[in-house]
C-alpha positions as a LaTeX table, in Angstrom:
\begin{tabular}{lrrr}
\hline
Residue & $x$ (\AA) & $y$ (\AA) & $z$ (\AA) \\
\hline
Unk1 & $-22.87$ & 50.98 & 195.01 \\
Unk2 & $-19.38$ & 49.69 & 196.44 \\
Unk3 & $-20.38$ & 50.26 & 199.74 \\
Unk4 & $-17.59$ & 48.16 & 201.60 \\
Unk5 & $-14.69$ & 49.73 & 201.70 \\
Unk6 & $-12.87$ & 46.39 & 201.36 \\
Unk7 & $-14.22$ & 46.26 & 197.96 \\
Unk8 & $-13.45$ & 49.77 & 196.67 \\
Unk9 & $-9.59$ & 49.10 & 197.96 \\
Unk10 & $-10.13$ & 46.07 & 195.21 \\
Unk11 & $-11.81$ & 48.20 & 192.97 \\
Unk12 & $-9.32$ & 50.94 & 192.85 \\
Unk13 & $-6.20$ & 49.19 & 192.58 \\
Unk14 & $-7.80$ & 47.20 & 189.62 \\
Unk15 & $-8.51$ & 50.67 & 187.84 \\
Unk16 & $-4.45$ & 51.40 & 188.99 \\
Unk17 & $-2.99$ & 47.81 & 187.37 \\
Unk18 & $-1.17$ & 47.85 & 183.91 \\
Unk19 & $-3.70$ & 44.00 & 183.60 \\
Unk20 & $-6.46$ & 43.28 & 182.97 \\
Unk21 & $-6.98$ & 40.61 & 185.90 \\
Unk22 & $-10.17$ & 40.52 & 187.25 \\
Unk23 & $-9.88$ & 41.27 & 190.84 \\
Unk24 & $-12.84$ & 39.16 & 192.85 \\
Unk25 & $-14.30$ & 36.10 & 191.22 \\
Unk26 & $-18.08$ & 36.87 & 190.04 \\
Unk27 & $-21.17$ & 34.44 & 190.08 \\
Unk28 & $-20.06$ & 33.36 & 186.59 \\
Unk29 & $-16.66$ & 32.04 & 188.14 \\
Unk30 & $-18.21$ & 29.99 & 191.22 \\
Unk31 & $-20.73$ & 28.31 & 188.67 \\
Unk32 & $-17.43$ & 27.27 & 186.55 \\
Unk33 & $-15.25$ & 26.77 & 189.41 \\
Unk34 & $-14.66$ & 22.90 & 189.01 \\
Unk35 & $-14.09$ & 23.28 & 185.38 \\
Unk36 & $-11.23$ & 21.85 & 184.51 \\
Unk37 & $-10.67$ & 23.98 & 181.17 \\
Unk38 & $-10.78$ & 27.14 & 183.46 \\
Unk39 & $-8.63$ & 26.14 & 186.29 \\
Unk40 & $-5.65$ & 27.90 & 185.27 \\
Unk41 & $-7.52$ & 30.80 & 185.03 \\
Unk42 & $-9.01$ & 30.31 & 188.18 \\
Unk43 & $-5.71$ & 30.33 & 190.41 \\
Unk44 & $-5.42$ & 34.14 & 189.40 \\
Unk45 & $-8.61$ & 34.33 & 191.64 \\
Unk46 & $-8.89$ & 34.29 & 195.42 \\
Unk47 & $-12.21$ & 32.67 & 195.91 \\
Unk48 & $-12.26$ & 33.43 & 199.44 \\
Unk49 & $-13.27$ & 36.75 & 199.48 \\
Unk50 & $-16.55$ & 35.90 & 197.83 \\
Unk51 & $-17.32$ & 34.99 & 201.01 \\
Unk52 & $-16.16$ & 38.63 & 202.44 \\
Unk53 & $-17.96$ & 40.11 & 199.57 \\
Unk54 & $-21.49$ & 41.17 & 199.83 \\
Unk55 & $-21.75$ & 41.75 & 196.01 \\
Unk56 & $-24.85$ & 43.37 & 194.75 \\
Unk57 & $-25.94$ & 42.39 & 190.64 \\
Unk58 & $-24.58$ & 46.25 & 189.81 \\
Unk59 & $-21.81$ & 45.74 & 191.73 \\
Unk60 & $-20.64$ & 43.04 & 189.57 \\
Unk61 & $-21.48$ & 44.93 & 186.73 \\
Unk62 & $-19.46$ & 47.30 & 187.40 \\
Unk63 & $-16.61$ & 45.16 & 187.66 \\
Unk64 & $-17.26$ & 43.29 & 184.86 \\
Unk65 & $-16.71$ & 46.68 & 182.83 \\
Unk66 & $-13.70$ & 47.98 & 184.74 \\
Unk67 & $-12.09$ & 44.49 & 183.08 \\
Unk68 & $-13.42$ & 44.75 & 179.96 \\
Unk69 & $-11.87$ & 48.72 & 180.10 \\
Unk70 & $-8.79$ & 47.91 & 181.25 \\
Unk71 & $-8.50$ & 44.56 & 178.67 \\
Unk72 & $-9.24$ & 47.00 & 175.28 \\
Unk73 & $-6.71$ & 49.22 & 176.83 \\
Unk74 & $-4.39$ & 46.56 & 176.46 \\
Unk75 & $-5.20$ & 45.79 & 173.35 \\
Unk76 & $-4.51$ & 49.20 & 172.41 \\
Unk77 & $-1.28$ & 49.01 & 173.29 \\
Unk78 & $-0.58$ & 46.40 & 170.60 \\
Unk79 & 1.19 & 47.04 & 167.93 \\
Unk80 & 0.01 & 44.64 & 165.75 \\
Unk81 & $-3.69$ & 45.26 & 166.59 \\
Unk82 & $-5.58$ & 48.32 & 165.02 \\
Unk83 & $-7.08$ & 49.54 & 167.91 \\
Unk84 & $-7.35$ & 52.24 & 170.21 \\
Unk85 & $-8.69$ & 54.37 & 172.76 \\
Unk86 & $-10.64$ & 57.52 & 171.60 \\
Unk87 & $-10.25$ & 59.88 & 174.68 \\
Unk88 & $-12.83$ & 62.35 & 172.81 \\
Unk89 & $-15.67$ & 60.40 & 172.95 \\
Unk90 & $-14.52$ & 57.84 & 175.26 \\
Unk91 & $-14.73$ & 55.06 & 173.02 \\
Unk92 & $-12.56$ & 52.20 & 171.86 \\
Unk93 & $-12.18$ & 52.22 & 167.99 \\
Unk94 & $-10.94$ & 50.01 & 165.48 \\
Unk95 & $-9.48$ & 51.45 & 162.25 \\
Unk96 & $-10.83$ & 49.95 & 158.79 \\
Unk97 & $-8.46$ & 47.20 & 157.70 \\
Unk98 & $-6.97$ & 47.62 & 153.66 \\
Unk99 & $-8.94$ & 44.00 & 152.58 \\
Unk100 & $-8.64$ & 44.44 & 149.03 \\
Unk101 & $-5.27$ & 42.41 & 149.17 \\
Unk102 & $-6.85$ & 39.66 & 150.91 \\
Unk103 & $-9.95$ & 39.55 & 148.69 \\
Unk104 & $-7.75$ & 39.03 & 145.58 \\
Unk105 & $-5.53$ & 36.69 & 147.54 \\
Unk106 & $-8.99$ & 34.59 & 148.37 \\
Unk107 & $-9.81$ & 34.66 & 144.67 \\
Unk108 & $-6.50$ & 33.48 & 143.75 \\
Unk109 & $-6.41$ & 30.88 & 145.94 \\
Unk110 & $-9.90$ & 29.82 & 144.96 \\
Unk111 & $-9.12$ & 29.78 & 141.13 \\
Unk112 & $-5.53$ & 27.56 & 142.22 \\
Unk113 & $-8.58$ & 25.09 & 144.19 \\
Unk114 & $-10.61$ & 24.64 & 140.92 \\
Unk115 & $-7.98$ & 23.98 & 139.15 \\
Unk116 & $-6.25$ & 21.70 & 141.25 \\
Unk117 & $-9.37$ & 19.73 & 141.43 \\
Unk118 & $-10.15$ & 19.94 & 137.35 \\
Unk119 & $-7.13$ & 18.27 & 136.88 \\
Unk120 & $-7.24$ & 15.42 & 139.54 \\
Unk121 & $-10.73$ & 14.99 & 137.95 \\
Unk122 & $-9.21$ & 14.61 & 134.78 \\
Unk123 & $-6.27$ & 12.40 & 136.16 \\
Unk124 & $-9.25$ & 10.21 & 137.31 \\
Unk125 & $-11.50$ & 10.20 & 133.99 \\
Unk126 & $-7.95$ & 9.44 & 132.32 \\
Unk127 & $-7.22$ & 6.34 & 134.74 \\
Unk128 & $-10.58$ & 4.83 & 134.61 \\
Unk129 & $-10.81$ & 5.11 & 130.56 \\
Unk130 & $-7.30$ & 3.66 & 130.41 \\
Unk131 & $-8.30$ & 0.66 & 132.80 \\
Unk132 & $-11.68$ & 0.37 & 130.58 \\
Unk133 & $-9.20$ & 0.00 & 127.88 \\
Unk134 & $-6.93$ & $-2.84$ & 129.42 \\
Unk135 & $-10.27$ & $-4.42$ & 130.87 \\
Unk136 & $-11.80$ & $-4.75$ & 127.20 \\
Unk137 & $-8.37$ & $-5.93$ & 125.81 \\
Unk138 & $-8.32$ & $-8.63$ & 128.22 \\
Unk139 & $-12.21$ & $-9.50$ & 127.23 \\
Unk140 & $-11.34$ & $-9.60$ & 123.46 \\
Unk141 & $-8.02$ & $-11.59$ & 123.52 \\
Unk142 & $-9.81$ & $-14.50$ & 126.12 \\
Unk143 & $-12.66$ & $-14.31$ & 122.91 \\
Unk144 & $-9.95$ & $-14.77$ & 120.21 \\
Unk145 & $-8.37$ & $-17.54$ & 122.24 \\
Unk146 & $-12.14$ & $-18.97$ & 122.41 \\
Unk147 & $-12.98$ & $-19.25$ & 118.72 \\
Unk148 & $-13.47$ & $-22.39$ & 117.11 \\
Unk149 & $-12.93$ & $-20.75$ & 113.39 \\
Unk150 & $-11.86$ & $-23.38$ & 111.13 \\
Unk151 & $-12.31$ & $-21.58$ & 108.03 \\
Unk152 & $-9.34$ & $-19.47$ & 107.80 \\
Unk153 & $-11.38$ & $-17.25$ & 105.06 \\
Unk154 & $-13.67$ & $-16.24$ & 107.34 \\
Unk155 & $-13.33$ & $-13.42$ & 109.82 \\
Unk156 & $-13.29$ & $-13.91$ & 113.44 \\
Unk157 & $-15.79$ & $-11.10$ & 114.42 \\
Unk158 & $-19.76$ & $-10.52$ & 113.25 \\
Unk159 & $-20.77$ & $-7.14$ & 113.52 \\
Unk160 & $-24.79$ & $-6.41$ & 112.91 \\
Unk161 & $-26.04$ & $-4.06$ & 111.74 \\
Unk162 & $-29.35$ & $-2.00$ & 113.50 \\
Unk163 & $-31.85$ & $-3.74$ & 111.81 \\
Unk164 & $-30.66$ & $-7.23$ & 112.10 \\
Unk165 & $-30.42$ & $-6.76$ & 115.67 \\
Unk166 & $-34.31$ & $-5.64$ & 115.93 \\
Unk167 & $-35.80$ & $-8.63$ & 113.25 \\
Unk168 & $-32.77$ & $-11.25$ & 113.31 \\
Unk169 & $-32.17$ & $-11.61$ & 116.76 \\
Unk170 & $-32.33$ & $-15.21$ & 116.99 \\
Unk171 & $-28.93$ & $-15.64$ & 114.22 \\
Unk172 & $-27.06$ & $-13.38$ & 115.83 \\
Unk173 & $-27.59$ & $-15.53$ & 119.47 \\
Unk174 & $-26.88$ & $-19.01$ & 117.39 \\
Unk175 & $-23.81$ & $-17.10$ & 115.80 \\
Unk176 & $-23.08$ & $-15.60$ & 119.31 \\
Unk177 & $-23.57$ & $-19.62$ & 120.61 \\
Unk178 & $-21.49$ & $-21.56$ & 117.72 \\
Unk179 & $-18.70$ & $-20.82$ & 119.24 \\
Unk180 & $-16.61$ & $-19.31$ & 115.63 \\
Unk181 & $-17.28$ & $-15.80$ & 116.27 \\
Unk182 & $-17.09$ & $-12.97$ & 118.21 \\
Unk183 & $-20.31$ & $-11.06$ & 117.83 \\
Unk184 & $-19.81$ & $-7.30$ & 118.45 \\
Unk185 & $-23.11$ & $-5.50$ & 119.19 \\
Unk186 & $-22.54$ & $-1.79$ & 117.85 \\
Unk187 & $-23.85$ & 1.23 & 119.77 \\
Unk188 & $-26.46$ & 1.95 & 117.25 \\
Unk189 & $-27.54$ & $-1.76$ & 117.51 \\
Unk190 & $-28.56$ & $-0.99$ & 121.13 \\
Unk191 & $-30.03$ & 2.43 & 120.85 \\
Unk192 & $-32.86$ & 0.98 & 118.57 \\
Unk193 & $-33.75$ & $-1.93$ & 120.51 \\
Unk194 & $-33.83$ & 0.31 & 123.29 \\
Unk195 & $-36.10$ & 3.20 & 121.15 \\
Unk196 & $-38.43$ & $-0.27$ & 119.53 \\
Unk197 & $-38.75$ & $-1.55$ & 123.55 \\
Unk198 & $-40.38$ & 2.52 & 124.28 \\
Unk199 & $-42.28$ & 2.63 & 121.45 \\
Unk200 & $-43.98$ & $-0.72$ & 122.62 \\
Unk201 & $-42.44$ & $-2.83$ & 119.76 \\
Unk202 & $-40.90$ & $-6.29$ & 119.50 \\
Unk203 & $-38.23$ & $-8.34$ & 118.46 \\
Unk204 & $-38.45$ & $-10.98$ & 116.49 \\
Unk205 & $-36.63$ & $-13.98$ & 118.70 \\
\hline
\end{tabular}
C-alpha cells in the first residue's frame, strides 16, 4: 500500500493539515467531474495527478478515511456541535442531546396546528351557513313577490304535514302551481317519502 513515494508526500501532509481537503481526486470525482453542482468543489482538486497516480482500490480507501478522520476532527472542534474525539478507544462520539424540551415544544406546536385549523373550519362552517341563510332569504322574498294572493285572509305559505305529502301529493303540486302560495315542504315531509320509496310503497299522484 502507498507504494509511490509521490503519494505518501500527499498522504502525509493531508494527515499534517488543520482541513479536511481531500488531497487527490478519487474514481468517484472523475465520474462527477463535469457536474456542474460539484464544480466548485472540484477546483480544490488537481486532476492531473490522477494521471501520476497509480491508485490501487485500498489505496483509495485509505484516503477516503484519512478525510473522513480529519473532517469529524473538525467537527469536534465545534462548539456548537456535541461531538468529539475519544482518544481511549479511538472513536468519534456524540453526546446524548436533552430532547425533552423539544418533544414538548413539538406537542405544543401541534396542539397550536389543531387548533388553528378547528377554528378556520369553523370560520368556514360559519360562512357557508350564513350564505345558506342570505341564499334562502333571497329564494323566499322573489316567492312573496310571486304570489298572486288575493284573499288578504289567507296566509301566504302552505305547510303539509307528513301524511299529506305521502297520500295528497297531487293538491299540494296544484297549490304549489296556482300561483297564491308558497308551499314549504317540512323535513319530516321528506324523510317519509323517502322511508315509503325503501319500503317499496307509493304515492298517491
Amino acid at each position: 500500500m502507498l507504494e509511490s513515494n509521490h503519494l505518501k508526500t500527499i498522504v502525509k501532509d493531508a494527515l499534517l493539515q488543520d482541513t479536511w481537503i481531500q488531497p487527490v481526486p478519487l474514481t468517484e470525482d472523475m465520474a462527477a467531474r463535469k457536474i456542474p453542482v460539484l464544480e466548485n468543489a472540484h477546483k480544490l482538486l488537481n486532476f492531473r495527478q490522477e494521471c501520476m497516480l497509480d491508485l490501487s482500490e485500498a489505496d483509495e480507501d485509505l484516503i477516503r478515511i484519512i478525510c473522513l478522520k480529519k473532517f469529524g476532527e473538525v467537527l469536534a472542534g465545534l462548539d456548537e456541535v456535541a461531538f468529539h474525539w475519544d482518544g481511549d478507544t479511538k472513536h468519534f462520539v456524540c453526546k446524548a442531546l436533552d430532547v425533552s424540551g423539544i418533544d414538548d415544544l413539538m406537542e405544543k406546536q401541534e396542539a397550536e396546528e389543531k387548533a388553528q385549523k378547528a377554528l378556520a373550519e369553523e370560520k368556514k362552517q360559519k360562512l357557508m351557513k350564513s350564505m345558506a341563510q342570505l341564499r334562502m332569504q333571497s329564494v323566499v322574498r322573489k316567492l312573496e313577490g310571486s304570489i298572486l294572493n288575493e284573499d288578504e285572509g289567507l296566509p301566504p305559505y302552505v305547510i303539509p304535514i307528513a301524511d299529506v305529502m305521502c297520500n295528497q301529493l297531487n293538491i299540494i303540486r296544484q297549490l304549489s302551481e296556482c300561483g297564491r302560495f308558497v308551499v314549504v315542504i317540512p323535513q319530516d315531509g321528506k324523510t317519509n317519502i323517502v322511508i315509503r320509496f325503501k319500503d317499496g310503497g307509493h304515492l298517491s299522484l
